[in-house]
Amino acid sequence: MQNTDTAEESAGTNSGDDRLKALEAESDIAADYLEELLDIADLDGDIDMDIDGDRAAVSIVGAELNNLVGENGKVLEALQELTRLAVYRETGERSRLMLDVSNYRANRKAELEEVGRKAVEEAKATGTPVRLDPMTPFERKVVHDVVAAAGLTSESEGEEPRRRVVIQP
């Protein structure tokens, strides 16, 4: 019986190790892809790789990278999808890789957390649902997390690109 427990624990550890290695491989593939892109575009930037929870996270940091973010992060979203496709091409596995450029997502996340907190307070105070402006999937996820942490519920409604979060009191 004890050997079975040890084997199960080993299998759990190995699968966790395997997942970590897969995420590290995603980061490496993404970094190589992005380095080539920066070279082609003749842009200077440093690439940082990390594992954030259950997804690979890659950041490009540099002085003149606003063109890689675009208006409201639209270019960043497209670049993230292209990078995920590059990872898929190499691994055959769908990637949930998160890309950030010049801390745009990190800064936007902080802003959205504040929007979420204010909307939670409004929903509690008025007792009515609060509908937020349309957001990207990343932005909606940030707000949903804030709402859940506050003990309320939220849902997304509408069709892309006009999909929004609705917070229930």
Short mmCIF file of C-alpha atoms in Angstrom, two decimals, residues 11 19 25-26 33 44 53 72 90 100 103 123 127 137 145 149 165 167:
data_model
loop_
_atom_site.label_atom_id
_atom_site.label_comp_id
_atom_site.label_asym_id
_atom_site.label_seq_id
_atom_site.Cartn_x
_atom_site.Cartn_y
_atom_site.Cartn_z
CA ALA A 11 3.34 10.60 -10.73
CA ARG A 19 3.80 20.92 -16.95
CA ALA A 25 9.36 25.52 -23.47
CA GLU A 26 6.44 27.80 -24.44
CA TYR A 33 9.79 34.33 -32.05
CA ASP A 44 15.47 47.36 -29.14
CA GLY A 53 0.32 30.50 -12.21
CA ASN A 72 -5.99 50.43 -26.23
CA GLU A 90 6.15 24.23 -32.58
CA ASP A 100 3.18 42.18 -22.03
CA ASN A 103 4.37 46.90 -18.61
CA ALA A 123 -23.58 47.40 -7.07
CA GLY A 127 -28.64 47.00 -5.26
CA PRO A 137 -10.99 38.94 -22.59
CA ASP A 145 -11.49 38.14 -10.35
CA ALA A 149 -12.83 38.29 -4.37
CA VAL A 165 -18.91 42.56 -17.60
CA ILE A 167 -21.79 42.80 -11.85
#
